[in-house]
XYZ file of C-alpha atoms in Angstrom:
653
model
C 35.122 6.592 13.080
C 33.782 7.882 16.412
C 34.402 4.567 18.190
C 38.042 4.522 17.109
C 38.840 8.216 17.820
C 36.953 8.690 21.080
C 36.649 5.312 22.846
C 36.168 6.971 26.243
C 33.081 8.847 24.947
C 31.609 5.622 23.651
C 32.233 3.829 26.976
C 30.655 6.710 28.882
C 27.659 6.836 26.557
C 27.053 3.135 26.865
C 27.392 3.286 30.654
C 24.687 5.969 30.733
C 22.589 3.944 28.339
C 22.832 0.924 30.653
C 21.561 2.729 33.747
C 18.167 1.903 35.210
C 15.528 4.497 34.477
C 15.066 5.463 38.128
C 18.827 6.021 38.396
C 18.827 8.239 35.301
C 15.999 10.381 36.795
C 17.824 10.706 40.148
C 21.054 11.732 38.420
C 19.193 14.276 36.273
C 17.498 15.869 39.280
C 20.836 16.007 41.141
C 22.500 17.749 38.220
C 19.636 20.254 38.002
C 19.875 20.988 41.759
C 23.506 21.934 41.175
C 23.075 23.723 37.848
C 20.008 25.870 38.585
C 21.710 27.856 41.417
C 24.592 28.431 38.989
C 22.051 29.766 36.428
C 20.745 32.257 39.013
C 24.309 33.233 39.905
C 25.063 33.990 36.248
C 21.868 36.044 36.050
C 22.901 38.019 39.120
C 26.380 38.660 37.727
C 24.837 39.923 34.477
C 22.435 42.155 36.454
C 24.896 43.528 39.055
C 28.015 43.536 36.933
C 30.417 41.847 39.389
C 30.937 38.646 41.324
C 31.529 40.540 44.596
C 28.095 42.171 44.420
C 26.529 38.777 43.767
C 28.150 37.181 46.830
C 26.585 39.800 49.165
C 23.239 37.946 49.096
C 24.634 34.723 50.539
C 23.806 31.171 49.459
C 20.105 31.021 50.420
C 18.549 32.658 47.306
C 20.377 30.196 45.082
C 19.258 27.168 47.077
C 15.666 28.382 47.256
C 15.414 28.962 43.477
C 16.582 25.364 42.844
C 14.137 23.934 45.378
C 11.144 25.697 43.812
C 12.182 25.137 40.160
C 12.657 21.356 40.320
C 9.003 20.706 41.437
C 7.895 22.894 38.522
C 9.877 20.670 36.139
C 8.298 17.612 37.749
C 4.822 18.994 37.149
C 5.473 19.579 33.449
C 6.653 15.942 32.972
C 10.248 16.870 32.117
C 11.717 14.117 34.308
C 9.294 11.407 33.207
C 9.960 12.001 29.486
C 12.178 9.655 27.496
C 15.060 11.985 26.652
C 15.885 10.256 23.354
C 12.413 11.203 22.064
C 11.970 14.570 23.735
C 10.259 17.142 21.526
C 9.700 20.890 21.377
C 6.219 20.675 22.922
C 7.611 19.318 26.185
C 10.352 21.948 26.185
C 7.769 24.675 25.630
C 5.701 23.300 28.528
C 8.831 23.326 30.706
C 9.537 26.939 29.715
C 5.978 27.873 30.608
C 6.284 26.136 33.980
C 9.548 27.934 34.681
C 7.926 31.233 33.788
C 5.046 30.511 36.171
C 7.539 29.832 38.985
C 9.405 33.064 38.338
C 6.204 35.099 38.046
C 4.949 33.677 41.360
C 8.277 34.358 43.053
C 8.317 37.901 41.651
C 4.777 38.540 42.914
C 5.570 37.247 46.421
C 8.693 39.386 46.699
C 6.735 42.486 45.654
C 3.861 41.579 47.976
C 6.141 41.299 51.014
C 8.190 44.312 49.868
C 11.395 42.304 49.705
C 13.480 44.693 47.628
C 16.977 43.615 48.605
C 17.148 41.084 45.722
C 17.139 42.714 42.263
C 13.853 41.492 40.770
C 14.992 41.949 37.163
C 17.553 39.212 37.789
C 14.642 36.742 37.889
C 13.734 37.588 34.292
C 17.360 37.063 33.243
C 17.307 33.789 35.206
C 14.372 32.521 33.111
C 16.352 32.921 29.861
C 19.483 31.301 31.301
C 17.644 28.422 33.029
C 15.527 27.655 29.984
C 18.627 27.682 27.763
C 20.295 25.313 30.206
C 17.300 22.914 30.103
C 17.236 22.838 26.314
C 20.994 22.449 25.923
C 21.330 19.797 28.622
C 18.467 17.654 27.323
C 19.605 17.811 23.713
C 23.138 16.940 24.810
C 21.816 14.018 26.848
C 19.842 12.848 23.802
C 23.014 12.840 21.706
C 24.852 10.851 24.402
C 22.062 8.285 24.649
C 21.916 7.941 20.846
C 25.663 7.393 20.762
C 25.322 4.734 23.422
C 22.719 2.863 21.417
C 24.174 3.511 17.961
C 26.154 0.324 17.362
C 29.846 -0.047 16.754
C 30.293 3.461 15.380
C 28.337 5.192 18.110
C 25.720 6.636 15.742
C 22.691 5.277 13.897
C 24.119 2.768 11.449
C 22.074 3.765 8.403
C 23.219 7.034 6.807
C 20.472 8.214 4.470
C 19.804 10.881 1.893
C 16.199 12.088 1.611
C 14.847 12.599 -1.889
C 12.417 15.479 -1.612
C 13.124 18.616 0.453
C 9.443 19.548 0.814
C 7.161 19.333 3.825
C 7.145 15.529 4.027
C 10.920 15.337 3.650
C 11.646 17.978 6.284
C 9.257 16.314 8.767
C 10.988 12.999 8.134
C 14.419 14.584 8.701
C 13.226 16.029 12.032
C 11.779 12.655 13.028
C 15.095 10.970 12.285
C 16.862 13.109 14.887
C 15.371 10.871 17.539
C 15.962 7.634 15.653
C 18.384 4.921 16.686
C 18.351 3.461 13.180
C 18.434 6.261 10.617
C 20.773 9.270 10.335
C 19.756 11.837 7.745
C 22.766 13.561 6.155
C 21.349 15.503 3.208
C 18.422 16.161 0.871
C 18.118 15.657 -2.887
C 15.598 17.648 -4.879
C 14.835 18.472 -8.521
C 13.997 22.143 -7.776
C 16.960 24.257 -8.891
C 16.123 26.982 -6.360
C 16.797 24.598 -3.464
C 20.289 23.549 -4.599
C 22.918 24.226 -1.888
C 20.217 25.591 0.447
C 19.596 24.393 4.000
C 16.379 22.590 4.990
C 15.776 21.230 8.505
C 19.472 21.648 9.214
C 20.578 19.585 6.209
C 22.159 20.629 2.940
C 20.132 20.192 -0.262
C 21.776 18.834 -3.412
C 20.255 18.698 -6.869
C 18.978 15.203 -7.703
C 21.421 14.972 -10.603
C 24.198 14.659 -8.009
C 22.801 11.571 -6.226
C 25.647 9.331 -7.483
C 28.596 11.493 -6.439
C 27.071 12.754 -3.153
C 26.240 9.166 -2.171
C 29.936 8.292 -2.432
C 31.115 11.530 -0.781
C 28.859 11.131 2.291
C 28.997 7.317 2.384
C 25.190 7.024 2.209
C 23.729 3.557 2.488
C 20.134 4.404 1.578
C 17.974 6.895 -0.326
C 14.448 7.467 0.997
C 11.879 8.886 -1.416
C 9.926 11.450 0.646
C 7.648 12.818 -2.040
C 4.297 10.992 -1.543
C 3.054 12.391 -4.853
C 6.157 11.351 -6.846
C 5.287 9.920 -10.265
C 6.132 6.389 -11.330
C 8.838 7.689 -13.689
C 10.442 9.728 -10.873
C 10.568 6.681 -8.601
C 12.097 4.605 -11.376
C 14.746 7.226 -12.036
C 15.699 7.478 -8.367
C 15.851 3.700 -8.071
C 17.985 3.404 -11.205
C 20.411 6.119 -10.023
C 20.622 4.696 -6.508
C 21.122 1.209 -7.878
C 23.996 2.482 -10.020
C 25.515 4.075 -6.912
C 25.131 0.825 -4.969
C 22.636 2.015 -2.307
C 19.187 0.802 -1.295
C 15.984 2.720 -1.894
C 12.980 2.957 0.436
C 9.925 5.172 0.204
C 7.653 7.181 2.465
C 4.080 5.927 2.664
C 1.778 7.436 0.082
C -0.662 10.283 0.762
C -3.586 7.966 1.583
C -1.519 6.025 4.126
C -0.277 9.255 5.722
C -3.689 10.944 5.791
C -4.424 10.123 9.436
C -0.900 9.771 10.837
C 2.045 11.970 11.543
C 5.231 11.345 9.615
C 7.806 9.317 11.571
C 10.465 6.740 10.848
C 7.652 4.167 10.988
C 6.304 5.787 7.828
C 9.275 4.417 5.859
C 8.654 1.182 3.978
C 10.270 -0.986 1.319
C 9.841 -0.003 -2.321
C 7.296 -2.313 -3.967
C 6.794 -3.217 -7.602
C 3.438 -1.392 -7.401
C 5.347 1.847 -6.755
C 7.268 1.468 -9.988
C 4.600 0.106 -12.331
C 1.211 0.832 -10.833
C -0.621 4.096 -10.417
C -1.267 6.123 -7.294
C -4.480 4.739 -5.825
C -7.327 7.152 -5.211
C -9.485 7.070 -2.124
C -12.623 4.958 -2.750
C -15.979 6.697 -3.086
C -17.225 5.691 0.339
C -20.899 5.624 -0.619
C -20.194 3.283 -3.541
C -17.605 1.287 -1.639
C -19.974 0.290 1.165
C -23.379 0.218 -0.584
C -23.503 -3.514 -1.395
C -21.572 -4.597 1.699
C -22.385 -2.646 4.853
C -24.902 -4.549 7.013
C -25.336 -7.054 4.108
C -24.783 -10.816 3.977
C -22.031 -11.270 1.399
C -20.735 -14.354 -0.431
C -17.351 -14.460 -2.179
C -16.686 -17.480 -4.401
C -13.029 -18.289 -4.932
C -12.384 -16.426 -1.674
C -9.058 -18.189 -1.127
C -7.530 -16.816 -4.347
C -5.569 -13.611 -4.736
C -8.499 -11.474 -5.902
C -11.120 -13.249 -3.812
C -9.092 -13.013 -0.587
C -8.460 -9.289 -1.084
C -12.191 -8.789 -1.740
C -12.826 -10.459 1.618
C -10.350 -8.141 3.345
C -11.883 -5.046 1.815
C -15.425 -6.246 2.622
C -14.508 -6.705 6.281
C -13.538 -3.027 6.528
C -17.141 -2.062 5.692
C -18.876 -3.979 8.524
C -20.990 -6.566 6.675
C -23.678 -8.431 8.572
C -22.013 -11.729 7.593
C -19.219 -12.799 5.260
C -19.308 -16.201 3.560
C -16.186 -17.516 1.794
C -16.424 -20.398 -0.698
C -13.342 -22.146 -2.103
C -12.482 -25.674 -3.201
C -8.837 -25.429 -1.957
C -8.763 -26.425 1.701
C -5.404 -24.779 2.452
C -6.288 -21.467 0.794
C -9.683 -21.406 2.520
C -8.162 -22.165 5.921
C -5.592 -19.349 5.562
C -8.064 -16.618 4.591
C -10.614 -17.815 7.163
C -8.056 -17.542 9.982
C -6.944 -14.124 8.797
C -10.529 -12.850 8.604
C -11.423 -14.260 12.036
C -8.512 -12.404 13.559
C -9.821 -9.108 12.142
C -13.557 -9.879 12.426
C -14.380 -7.828 15.521
C -17.526 -9.882 16.125
C -18.615 -10.083 12.461
C -19.623 -13.678 11.598
C -17.255 -15.200 9.037
C -18.175 -18.607 7.616
C -15.920 -20.785 5.466
C -17.556 -23.190 2.972
C -15.317 -25.876 1.481
C -16.388 -26.901 -2.012
C -16.682 -25.864 -5.633
C -18.805 -23.082 -7.072
C -19.803 -25.673 -9.715
C -21.668 -27.607 -7.007
C -25.236 -26.374 -7.493
C -26.469 -28.027 -4.279
C -23.773 -26.390 -2.161
C -24.227 -22.924 -3.676
C -28.007 -23.226 -3.304
C -27.715 -24.172 0.381
C -25.484 -21.192 1.114
C -27.725 -18.654 -0.647
C -30.944 -20.132 0.709
C -29.955 -20.887 4.320
C -28.085 -17.610 4.893
C -30.243 -15.266 2.771
C -27.284 -13.865 0.859
C -27.656 -10.223 -0.299
C -24.500 -9.776 -2.444
C -22.376 -12.224 -4.407
C -18.875 -11.644 -5.826
C -18.076 -14.523 -8.178
C -14.266 -14.660 -8.333
C -13.884 -18.428 -8.656
C -12.211 -19.327 -11.974
C -9.287 -21.034 -13.613
C -7.217 -18.193 -15.069
C -3.773 -19.577 -16.006
C -3.895 -19.413 -19.812
C -1.387 -22.212 -20.671
C -2.860 -24.610 -18.088
C -6.408 -24.080 -19.283
C -5.225 -24.391 -22.885
C -3.827 -27.827 -22.060
C -6.918 -28.807 -20.014
C -9.708 -27.390 -22.135
C -12.594 -29.530 -20.955
C -11.913 -28.894 -17.246
C -11.279 -25.201 -17.829
C -14.576 -24.813 -19.700
C -16.431 -26.825 -17.092
C -15.095 -24.854 -14.154
C -15.452 -21.357 -15.586
C -18.763 -21.815 -17.338
C -20.629 -24.177 -15.023
C -19.717 -22.126 -11.934
C -21.020 -18.980 -13.690
C -24.282 -20.754 -14.552
C -24.718 -22.075 -11.021
C -24.000 -18.748 -9.319
C -26.072 -16.632 -11.745
C -29.137 -18.912 -11.747
C -29.086 -19.524 -7.971
C -28.731 -15.802 -7.276
C -31.838 -15.167 -9.375
C -33.744 -17.990 -7.762
C -33.128 -16.695 -4.213
C -33.455 -13.009 -5.170
C -29.928 -11.983 -4.273
C -29.794 -8.183 -4.565
C -26.474 -7.872 -6.425
C -24.426 -10.502 -8.288
C -20.993 -9.472 -9.651
C -18.843 -11.525 -12.033
C -15.080 -10.948 -11.901
C -14.074 -11.066 -15.571
C -10.844 -10.299 -17.475
C -9.474 -8.331 -20.366
C -8.691 -11.676 -22.001
C -12.450 -12.016 -22.696
C -12.094 -9.328 -25.409
C -11.388 -10.888 -28.810
C -10.005 -13.945 -27.011
C -7.231 -16.119 -28.411
C -7.338 -18.580 -25.523
C -9.930 -20.948 -24.098
C -9.554 -19.195 -20.768
C -10.489 -15.823 -22.321
C -13.327 -17.352 -24.331
C -14.701 -19.131 -21.286
C -14.812 -15.848 -19.379
C -16.640 -14.194 -22.289
C -19.182 -17.035 -22.186
C -19.489 -16.449 -18.426
C -20.352 -12.806 -19.241
C -23.041 -14.011 -21.690
C -24.446 -16.186 -18.904
C -24.687 -13.248 -16.494
C -26.252 -11.058 -19.170
C -28.828 -13.766 -19.919
C -29.529 -14.130 -16.197
C -30.154 -10.414 -16.002
C -32.796 -10.722 -18.745
C -34.394 -13.638 -16.881
C -34.097 -12.529 -13.250
C -33.303 -8.825 -13.679
C -36.421 -7.751 -11.820
C -35.116 -8.984 -8.478
C -31.320 -9.257 -8.980
C -28.861 -6.790 -10.454
C -26.164 -8.557 -12.447
C -22.962 -6.976 -13.644
C -19.527 -7.955 -14.915
C -16.226 -6.270 -14.092
C -13.213 -6.570 -16.433
C -9.642 -5.686 -15.599
C -6.151 -6.765 -16.620
C -3.269 -8.363 -14.763
C -3.076 -7.844 -11.036
C 0.370 -7.332 -9.543
C 1.290 -10.144 -7.203
C -1.767 -12.309 -7.919
C -1.397 -16.043 -8.410
C -1.673 -15.521 -12.175
C 0.804 -12.651 -12.316
C 4.350 -12.899 -13.619
C 5.653 -11.088 -10.546
C 5.846 -14.180 -8.267
C 7.411 -16.146 -11.147
C 10.072 -13.495 -11.773
C 10.823 -13.278 -8.015
C 11.460 -17.011 -7.790
C 13.596 -16.958 -10.945
C 15.687 -14.103 -9.552
C 16.129 -15.975 -6.235
C 17.415 -18.966 -8.177
C 19.932 -16.781 -10.021
C 17.994 -16.604 -13.310
C 17.323 -16.675 -16.085
C 14.044 -14.748 -16.201
C 11.937 -16.287 -18.973
C 9.730 -14.048 -21.101
C 7.705 -15.268 -24.033
C 8.367 -12.369 -26.423
C 10.311 -9.076 -26.267
C 7.225 -7.069 -27.357
C 4.702 -8.548 -24.918
C 2.801 -5.793 -23.044
C 0.174 -6.032 -20.328
C -2.052 -3.816 -18.208
C -1.267 -3.935 -14.483
C -3.127 -3.009 -11.327
C -2.528 -3.595 -7.613
C -4.661 -6.199 -5.832
C -6.210 -3.776 -3.294
C -7.127 -1.281 -6.021
C -8.697 -4.042 -8.126
C -10.804 -5.266 -5.192
C -11.948 -1.751 -4.282
C -12.955 -0.953 -7.855
C -14.897 -4.243 -8.132
C -16.922 -3.339 -5.053
C -17.601 0.200 -6.308
C -18.569 -1.029 -9.773
C -21.055 -3.468 -8.277
C -22.704 -0.613 -6.435
C -23.274 1.252 -9.739
C -24.896 -1.696 -11.505
C -28.312 -1.205 -13.002
C -28.491 -4.680 -14.559
C -26.439 -6.404 -17.252
C -23.658 -3.806 -17.058
C -20.133 -4.543 -18.299
C -17.734 -2.406 -16.281
C -14.175 -1.903 -17.452
C -11.365 -0.592 -15.270
C -9.126 2.226 -16.374
C -5.864 0.292 -16.327
C -3.634 3.171 -17.443
C -0.885 2.466 -19.940
C 0.312 -1.019 -20.872
C 3.689 -2.055 -19.475
C 6.285 -4.045 -21.388
C 7.037 -7.280 -19.580
C 10.721 -6.725 -20.386
C 10.618 -3.438 -18.453
C 8.910 -5.186 -15.551
C 11.656 -7.819 -15.432
C 14.451 -5.236 -15.597
C 12.777 -3.198 -12.850
C 12.585 -6.229 -10.579
C 16.225 -7.046 -11.212
C 17.198 -3.496 -10.260
C 15.005 -3.579 -7.143
C 17.055 -6.564 -5.939
C 20.249 -4.553 -6.370
C 21.334 -6.701 -9.309
C 22.215 -6.023 -12.929
C 20.947 -7.574 -16.162
C 23.314 -10.024 -17.831
C 23.410 -9.423 -21.573
C 25.769 -9.016 -24.525
C 26.814 -5.537 -23.434
C 27.191 -6.588 -19.790
C 28.388 -10.224 -19.706
C 29.362 -9.850 -16.060
C 25.795 -9.075 -15.003
C 23.771 -11.136 -12.525
C 20.443 -12.137 -14.116
C 19.825 -13.023 -17.771
C 16.520 -12.359 -19.551
C 15.701 -15.194 -21.951
C 12.905 -15.189 -24.565
C 11.119 -18.529 -24.988
C 8.338 -17.804 -27.510
C 4.618 -17.174 -27.160
C 2.639 -19.939 -25.427
C -0.627 -21.406 -26.747
C -3.440 -18.892 -26.451
C -1.186 -15.988 -25.523
C -1.427 -12.529 -27.145
C 1.220 -9.873 -27.482
C -1.182 -7.339 -26.029
C -4.569 -7.307 -24.281
C -7.675 -5.202 -24.929
C -10.319 -3.944 -22.547
C -13.029 -3.089 -25.087
C -14.344 -4.956 -28.094
C -15.268 -1.627 -29.673
C -14.650 2.040 -28.988
C -17.760 2.734 -26.968
C -16.271 3.381 -23.522
C -18.773 5.388 -21.485
C -17.659 7.248 -18.334
C -19.349 6.311 -15.044
C -19.651 8.072 -11.696
C -16.177 6.822 -10.847
C -13.155 8.285 -12.725
C -11.506 4.852 -13.120
C -14.552 2.801 -14.049
C -16.141 2.853 -17.470
C -18.988 0.928 -19.027
C -19.285 -0.697 -22.409
C -22.096 -2.394 -24.316
C -21.602 -5.955 -25.481
C -23.751 -8.305 -27.569
C -25.931 -10.841 -25.757
C -27.547 -14.135 -26.746
C -31.220 -14.910 -26.088
C -31.426 -17.005 -22.894
C -33.152 -20.152 -24.342
C -30.696 -20.311 -27.242
C -27.736 -19.776 -24.900
C -28.982 -22.523 -22.578
C -29.251 -24.931 -25.554
C -25.685 -24.235 -26.706
C -24.343 -24.570 -23.185
C -26.004 -27.974 -22.860
C -24.239 -29.097 -26.011
C -20.976 -27.700 -24.657
C -21.348 -29.660 -21.396
C -21.821 -32.893 -23.346
C -18.736 -32.147 -25.444
C -16.717 -31.518 -22.291
C -17.975 -34.713 -20.692
C -16.827 -36.623 -23.797
C -13.563 -34.650 -23.957
C -14.375 -33.882 -27.619
C -11.847 -31.124 -28.408
C -13.106 -30.470 -31.934
C -16.712 -30.039 -30.778
C -15.672 -27.901 -27.799
C -13.784 -25.475 -30.066
C -16.686 -25.441 -32.564
C -19.240 -24.570 -29.846
C -16.964 -21.998 -28.214
C -16.473 -20.346 -31.610
C -20.225 -20.357 -32.145
C -20.822 -18.653 -28.796
C -17.893 -16.251 -29.098
C -17.563 -15.204 -32.701
C -14.383 -13.150 -31.975
C -12.580 -16.218 -30.597
C -9.416 -16.644 -32.692
C -7.255 -19.568 -31.508
C -3.668 -18.459 -31.986
C -1.866 -21.809 -31.994
C -4.380 -24.263 -33.467
C -6.481 -24.448 -36.638
C -9.644 -22.371 -36.386
C -12.903 -24.354 -36.520
C -14.413 -24.153 -39.977
C -17.994 -23.525 -41.145
C -19.069 -22.003 -37.843
C -22.293 -19.994 -38.002
C -22.395 -17.563 -35.078
C -25.481 -17.360 -32.909
C -27.971 -14.515 -33.511
C -27.369 -11.534 -31.289
C -29.939 -9.417 -29.535
C -30.125 -5.685 -30.070
C -30.567 -3.193 -27.206
C -34.350 -2.872 -27.683
C -34.944 -6.640 -27.542
C -32.736 -6.886 -24.487
C -34.747 -4.221 -22.662
C -38.028 -5.963 -23.473
C -36.747 -9.300 -22.182
C -35.333 -7.708 -19.001
C -38.652 -5.950 -18.333
C -40.831 -8.934 -19.189
């Protein structure tokens, strides 16, 4: 190691590193005052061909050239620059300043007919002096990096960069000024780049990651292909994990759009990078239509989806943002976060339940709300299955209160956050969300002239309170096992920010009674998710073929109300919308008076905790409801459904 072989160099480098900045500048100027005359002397020797001829001119030309060159360097900012982060632009400016000095000197000598000094030597001096400046500053940068590079005298993290394209080469150049990272090589899939040189580093084919990692003692692989596919990221992570090194990633294309690539662009690999899809930039006109300069209410604003909706809304400059949540701690946290980023936008926190008709009415009436995002709901399937009456009450009553109050006070847009579990539901939670959709559709037929209602369905959201990701993280931290209900369970996944952005854009496209469905991509096996998270932690799965592994995956059986897979559509009538990841679908509706009658019966059943009657009424409202773990209610006659023509007549009445 450098520290062991050259201890004197390390001591010198650290002594320079410890100098005060003013001292470093003074030393640099002093060195230049000595070196620049020597540069002119070399130029004269090259021009005249001998040392004796050079000495005929005495010492004064050499002193004068140093005295006029140093002020030129001062004017270009060479001495005020931090040498460790010096770049080519400053060096070019210094070269230009030096050229200006030489040109001025040349002109003065010609003007005063001073022909004793060979004028062509000044041109040679420019090349030698500029070369000296570049070499001395780069050498000083190396010394300063050695002095700040820890026990080994160099940045402690030796990295290989996956991706020898534009982003990778810029990152490698940025690392030359880094005290933390030291780029040693590139990896790339392109066979034409194998064994080539990019940005001063050798390129190896990606198939050699494992052996090159050991050969060069790499401690990290950085994925520097912002457009890399999910499968490419997984493969790199798997290979790096096998080789025993960490993996980080360069920010994606959207994050890099307005910034130059630097070491600050490196971030930790997230589960979204390995399971989600690359987000696309929101359609700005749709994204801001229902929010900019509007008074917005978010119910359930302390939850994972609701809080992200609040964050996204704040980026679009609403007139006011109102956050409603019954959890004091969650409401306090999001309120403080929003206030810190408000920039003068009023943010009001309302503590209470969306089921409280009086509270919701006061908010919409007193603050003249323009847009409502109804995200408040109980969504944990097993908990709601064990607390049916409260789950029904919360999810259905809150939908009634919000929908009816929005119509009463002529809110412009009212959006229900729904779920894929509302399609052919096997759980009370899913059925309750389908009933909430019926409520919003009925409200659109009743109040559709003044308020646009819509529903937005999507699947699981990575990292949300209802996601398996936080559960798996905690189980891994405890040393396992990771518990999964069934080896064939699959789910759709989406990142929280993408879900919130799509909800806002869907609401802007609503015409009244729309059911919007997100393009969730392909379903992901929960087993694969668990194994990916184990690998991200640098651990190995413990199983029959690897009994010495770290984390076991254990299957515990499907829970009440849980399905092996989820659906986004009840039929096959997905209709594209203006947004490539948002589709619409048509769903049956129930005539408002009949729906209100059945809901009244359901409220009575919930108040009496009558499980048999609750299931009977839920089945009557949601014919597709198929309880997975309990006997299906018998002799249930479904409610009559309205066709499209009847729905249009009611909405236009």
